[in-house]
Amino acid sequence: MQTRLNQNLLEAIDRIEKARIATDRRRIVQLVAVSKYSSKEEIATLYTCGQRAFGENKVQDLQQKASALETLPLEWHFIGALQSNKINALLHWNPYLLQSLHSLELAQALQLRLERENKNLKALMQVNSAKEESKSGFMPEVVLEMYARIQEECRNIKLCGLMSIGAHTEERAVIQKSFETTQNLFAQIKDAEILSMGMSGDFELAIACGSNCVRLGSTLFK
Ligand SMILES: *Cc1c(COP(=O)(O)O)cnc(C)c1O
């Protein structure tokens, strides 16, 4: 397993580097290993290969894996649709970054709990860049306004950028357009640092569109 995962990781890093260098030599692209379909053993193995950031999309899975791997210094990213009744459970594990802040209601509910516990949480605002019904996130036309409003009203949420999932299609031009929509919004936000776009099937295109954080699952754990 170690050899296989190490090989996958090296291949992914190599492809990220090629895409990055082709667009912007000075940009650093972070790799989040999406472990939602993987076991704690696989995560521990990827850790020994040097990977530190892992992403989960269900609070229960994050809970189980984070507690089983508590002795390892892992950086947990939450990338799924967070329900209000799971907020306490998520905060208990001090996630490094909530990548999927998808609504004002969620932001307000988070703010209440954070304030009560005197904690801060770094988060990315999720953009529904292709306006797909199947996806959560803010519609592109309200992103700037809502970003400013959450910064203003939810002081314990530290917004540091945007996250988006590429359009669900085989058409490269349509995926590209969805990435560019998010890229344009990102460029208009002062002090935003993280632009999280790109999964196993489209991360090179995402990097070409300015992504500095890719979330890879299947290509790493295959
Ligand atoms: C599952 C998931 C990924 C990783 O997807 P792969 O195609 O397996 O790389 C990335 N981001 C989010 C939000 C996901 O849910």
GROMACS .gro file of C-alpha atoms and ligand atoms in nm:
model
  237
    1MET     CA    1   0.000   0.000   0.000
    2GLN     CA    2   0.281   0.238   0.087
    3THR     CA    3   0.449   0.201  -0.252
    4ARG     CA    4   0.123   0.249  -0.437
    5LEU     CA    5   0.011   0.555  -0.241
    6ASN     CA    6   0.357   0.706  -0.251
    7GLN     CA    7   0.362   0.662  -0.628
    8ASN     CA    8   0.017   0.824  -0.659
    9LEU     CA    9   0.128   1.115  -0.443
   10LEU     CA   10   0.447   1.172  -0.641
   11GLU     CA   11   0.253   1.161  -0.968
   12ALA     CA   12  -0.005   1.408  -0.838
   13ILE     CA   13   0.265   1.647  -0.713
   14ASP     CA   14   0.442   1.622  -1.045
   15ARG     CA   15   0.125   1.708  -1.237
   16ILE     CA   16   0.046   1.995  -0.999
   17GLU     CA   17   0.398   2.129  -1.045
   18LYS     CA   18   0.378   2.112  -1.425
   19ALA     CA   19   0.043   2.292  -1.428
   20ARG     CA   20   0.164   2.549  -1.179
   21ILE     CA   21   0.489   2.624  -1.362
   22ALA     CA   22   0.302   2.656  -1.691
   23THR     CA   23   0.086   2.936  -1.544
   24ASP     CA   24   0.270   3.103  -1.260
   25ARG     CA   25   0.612   2.998  -1.133
   26ARG     CA   26   0.572   3.187  -0.809
   27ARG     CA   27   0.242   3.045  -0.697
   28ILE     CA   28   0.235   2.777  -0.427
   29VAL     CA   29  -0.042   2.523  -0.479
   30GLN     CA   30  -0.156   2.337  -0.172
   31LEU     CA   31  -0.265   1.976  -0.201
   32VAL     CA   32  -0.549   1.856   0.020
   33ALA     CA   33  -0.584   1.478   0.012
   34VAL     CA   34  -0.955   1.400   0.012
   35SER     CA   35  -0.981   1.088   0.223
   36LYS     CA   36  -1.360   1.047   0.223
   37TYR     CA   37  -1.344   0.706   0.053
   38SER     CA   38  -1.029   0.598   0.232
   39SER     CA   39  -0.945   0.416   0.553
   40LYS     CA   40  -0.750   0.551   0.847
   41GLU     CA   41  -0.470   0.312   0.751
   42GLU     CA   42  -0.448   0.471   0.407
   43ILE     CA   43  -0.441   0.816   0.563
   44ALA     CA   44  -0.165   0.712   0.803
   45THR     CA   45   0.030   0.570   0.509
   46LEU     CA   46  -0.002   0.887   0.306
   47TYR     CA   47   0.114   1.074   0.614
   48THR     CA   48   0.436   0.872   0.620
   49CYS     CA   49   0.482   0.975   0.254
   50GLY     CA   50   0.476   1.339   0.367
   51GLN     CA   51   0.112   1.441   0.318
   52ARG     CA   52  -0.032   1.649   0.603
   53ALA     CA   53  -0.361   1.805   0.482
   54PHE     CA   54  -0.666   1.580   0.454
   55GLY     CA   55  -1.025   1.657   0.361
   56GLU     CA   56  -1.349   1.494   0.471
   57ASN     CA   57  -1.705   1.573   0.369
   58LYS     CA   58  -1.898   1.413   0.656
   59VAL     CA   59  -1.862   1.519   1.017
   60GLN     CA   60  -1.900   1.163   1.140
   61ASP     CA   61  -1.615   1.042   0.918
   62LEU     CA   62  -1.393   1.328   1.023
   63GLN     CA   63  -1.468   1.249   1.386
   64GLN     CA   64  -1.380   0.881   1.347
   65LYS     CA   65  -1.064   0.936   1.148
   66ALA     CA   66  -0.938   1.234   1.343
   67SER     CA   67  -0.983   1.052   1.671
   68ALA     CA   68  -0.819   0.731   1.543
   69LEU     CA   69  -0.525   0.933   1.412
   70GLU     CA   70  -0.509   1.181   1.696
   71THR     CA   71  -0.139   1.125   1.758
   72LEU     CA   72  -0.048   1.243   1.406
   73PRO     CA   73  -0.020   1.616   1.337
   74LEU     CA   74  -0.276   1.622   1.056
   75GLU     CA   75  -0.443   1.929   0.911
   76TRP     CA   76  -0.815   1.855   0.866
   77HIS     CA   77  -1.020   2.035   0.603
   78PHE     CA   78  -1.396   2.005   0.600
   79ILE     CA   79  -1.530   2.008   0.244
   80GLY     CA   80  -1.890   1.886   0.272
   81ALA     CA   81  -2.233   2.031   0.330
   82LEU     CA   82  -2.233   2.107   0.702
   83GLN     CA   83  -2.566   2.079   0.882
   84SER     CA   84  -2.631   2.305   1.177
   85ASN     CA   85  -2.683   2.014   1.414
   86LYS     CA   86  -2.329   1.892   1.338
   87ILE     CA   87  -2.152   2.218   1.414
   88ASN     CA   88  -2.052   2.131   1.771
   89ALA     CA   89  -1.915   1.795   1.666
   90LEU     CA   90  -1.709   1.956   1.392
   91LEU     CA   91  -1.573   2.235   1.612
   92HIS     CA   92  -1.466   1.982   1.872
   93TRP     CA   93  -1.199   1.859   1.627
   94ASN     CA   94  -1.066   2.208   1.559
   95PRO     CA   95  -1.062   2.174   1.181
   96TYR     CA   96  -0.789   2.373   1.013
   97LEU     CA   97  -1.022   2.508   0.745
   98LEU     CA   98  -1.392   2.486   0.667
   99GLN     CA   99  -1.385   2.497   0.287
  100SER     CA  100  -1.758   2.478   0.238
  101LEU     CA  101  -1.930   2.772   0.401
  102HIS     CA  102  -2.240   2.759   0.183
  103SER     CA  103  -2.504   2.988   0.331
  104LEU     CA  104  -2.561   3.291   0.549
  105GLU     CA  105  -2.770   3.081   0.789
  106LEU     CA  106  -2.480   2.843   0.839
  107ALA     CA  107  -2.243   3.134   0.897
  108GLN     CA  108  -2.475   3.281   1.159
  109ALA     CA  109  -2.520   2.947   1.335
  110LEU     CA  110  -2.143   2.897   1.336
  111GLN     CA  111  -2.086   3.244   1.469
  112LEU     CA  112  -2.314   3.177   1.769
  113ARG     CA  113  -2.127   2.861   1.867
  114LEU     CA  114  -1.784   3.009   1.803
  115GLU     CA  115  -1.862   3.311   2.013
  116ARG     CA  116  -1.992   3.097   2.295
  117GLU     CA  117  -1.680   2.881   2.291
  118ASN     CA  118  -1.449   3.172   2.232
  119LYS     CA  119  -1.303   3.010   1.922
  120ASN     CA  120  -1.221   3.125   1.571
  121LEU     CA  121  -1.264   2.924   1.253
  122LYS     CA  122  -1.093   2.979   0.921
  123ALA     CA  123  -1.333   2.929   0.631
  124LEU     CA  124  -1.375   2.958   0.256
  125MET     CA  125  -1.697   3.070   0.101
  126GLN     CA  126  -1.832   2.806  -0.137
  127VAL     CA  127  -1.940   2.939  -0.474
  128ASN     CA  128  -2.196   2.760  -0.686
  129SER     CA  129  -2.015   2.887  -0.992
  130ALA     CA  130  -2.210   2.692  -1.254
  131LYS     CA  131  -2.541   2.756  -1.075
  132GLU     CA  132  -2.620   2.387  -1.044
  133GLU     CA  133  -2.921   2.279  -0.845
  134SER     CA  134  -2.739   1.973  -0.718
  135LYS     CA  135  -2.470   2.186  -0.553
  136SER     CA  136  -2.470   2.408  -0.251
  137GLY     CA  137  -2.292   2.739  -0.227
  138PHE     CA  138  -2.353   3.107  -0.290
  139MET     CA  139  -2.461   3.217  -0.634
  140PRO     CA  140  -2.188   3.418  -0.808
  141GLU     CA  141  -2.387   3.742  -0.812
  142VAL     CA  142  -2.422   3.757  -0.434
  143VAL     CA  143  -2.073   3.637  -0.340
  144LEU     CA  144  -1.908   3.976  -0.295
  145GLU     CA  145  -2.191   4.121  -0.092
  146MET     CA  146  -2.226   3.812   0.127
  147TYR     CA  147  -1.853   3.782   0.179
  148ALA     CA  148  -1.841   4.137   0.314
  149ARG     CA  149  -2.150   4.080   0.524
  150ILE     CA  150  -2.014   3.764   0.688
  151GLN     CA  151  -1.684   3.939   0.757
  152GLU     CA  152  -1.877   4.219   0.921
  153GLU     CA  153  -2.135   4.018   1.115
  154CYS     CA  154  -1.956   3.694   1.194
  155ARG     CA  155  -1.640   3.809   1.362
  156ASN     CA  156  -1.525   3.465   1.476
  157ILE     CA  157  -1.530   3.329   1.121
  158LYS     CA  158  -1.204   3.418   0.950
  159LEU     CA  159  -1.286   3.416   0.581
  160CYS     CA  160  -0.974   3.355   0.374
  161GLY     CA  161  -1.103   3.297   0.023
  162LEU     CA  162  -1.329   3.095  -0.203
  163MET     CA  163  -1.392   2.731  -0.283
  164SER     CA  164  -1.573   2.596  -0.585
  165ILE     CA  165  -1.644   2.265  -0.754
  166GLY     CA  166  -1.606   2.272  -1.132
  167ALA     CA  167  -1.916   2.237  -1.346
  168HIS     CA  168  -2.040   1.880  -1.367
  169THR     CA  169  -1.986   1.807  -1.736
  170GLU     CA  170  -1.737   1.656  -1.978
  171GLU     CA  171  -1.715   1.982  -2.169
  172ARG     CA  172  -1.386   2.143  -2.087
  173ALA     CA  173  -1.498   2.490  -2.195
  174VAL     CA  174  -1.792   2.482  -1.955
  175ILE     CA  175  -1.574   2.364  -1.666
  176GLN     CA  176  -1.324   2.636  -1.749
  177LYS     CA  177  -1.594   2.900  -1.750
  178SER     CA  178  -1.709   2.790  -1.404
  179PHE     CA  179  -1.353   2.817  -1.272
  180GLU     CA  180  -1.310   3.159  -1.433
  181THR     CA  181  -1.627   3.284  -1.268
  182THR     CA  182  -1.482   3.200  -0.928
  183GLN     CA  183  -1.139   3.333  -1.024
  184ASN     CA  184  -1.291   3.669  -1.119
  185LEU     CA  185  -1.472   3.697  -0.788
  186PHE     CA  186  -1.160   3.597  -0.597
  187ALA     CA  187  -0.964   3.873  -0.771
  188GLN     CA  188  -1.214   4.128  -0.642
  189ILE     CA  189  -1.183   4.032  -0.276
  190LYS     CA  190  -0.922   4.222  -0.086
  191ASP     CA  191  -0.690   4.006   0.125
  192ALA     CA  192  -0.842   3.677   0.009
  193GLU     CA  193  -0.564   3.419   0.008
  194ILE     CA  194  -0.701   3.079  -0.081
  195LEU     CA  195  -0.870   2.989  -0.408
  196SER     CA  196  -0.965   2.622  -0.373
  197MET     CA  197  -1.061   2.469  -0.706
  198GLY     CA  198  -0.979   2.143  -0.877
  199MET     CA  199  -1.045   1.774  -0.814
  200SER     CA  200  -0.893   1.461  -0.968
  201GLY     CA  201  -1.060   1.513  -1.306
  202ASP     CA  202  -0.997   1.882  -1.356
  203PHE     CA  203  -0.720   2.010  -1.129
  204GLU     CA  204  -0.475   2.108  -1.401
  205LEU     CA  205  -0.740   2.324  -1.564
  206ALA     CA  206  -0.824   2.471  -1.223
  207ILE     CA  207  -0.460   2.563  -1.165
  208ALA     CA  208  -0.452   2.729  -1.507
  209CYS     CA  209  -0.750   2.934  -1.382
  210GLY     CA  210  -0.568   3.052  -1.071
  211SER     CA  211  -0.635   2.782  -0.813
  212ASN     CA  212  -0.383   2.763  -0.529
  213CYS     CA  213  -0.546   2.471  -0.347
  214VAL     CA  214  -0.651   2.145  -0.509
  215ARG     CA  215  -0.859   1.875  -0.343
  216LEU     CA  216  -0.766   1.532  -0.474
  217GLY     CA  217  -0.933   1.208  -0.376
  218SER     CA  218  -0.959   0.931  -0.632
  219THR     CA  219  -0.629   0.997  -0.808
  220LEU     CA  220  -0.438   0.977  -0.478
  221PHE     CA  221  -0.607   0.676  -0.324
  222LYS     CA  222  -0.662   0.467  -0.641
  223LIG     C1  223  -1.496   1.424  -0.318
  223LIG     C2  224  -1.455   1.563  -0.327
  223LIG     C3  225  -1.332   1.598  -0.384
  223LIG     C4  226  -1.235   1.497  -0.443
  223LIG     O1  227  -1.287   1.437  -0.556
  223LIG     P1  228  -1.202   1.340  -0.653
  223LIG     O2  229  -1.268   1.353  -0.784
  223LIG     O3  230  -1.209   1.207  -0.592
  223LIG     O4  231  -1.062   1.394  -0.654
  223LIG     C5  232  -1.299   1.733  -0.387
  223LIG     N1  233  -1.381   1.828  -0.337
  223LIG     C6  234  -1.500   1.798  -0.282
  223LIG     C7  235  -1.585   1.908  -0.230
  223LIG     C8  236  -1.541   1.665  -0.276
  223LIG     O5  237  -1.660   1.636  -0.222
   0.00000   0.00000   0.00000
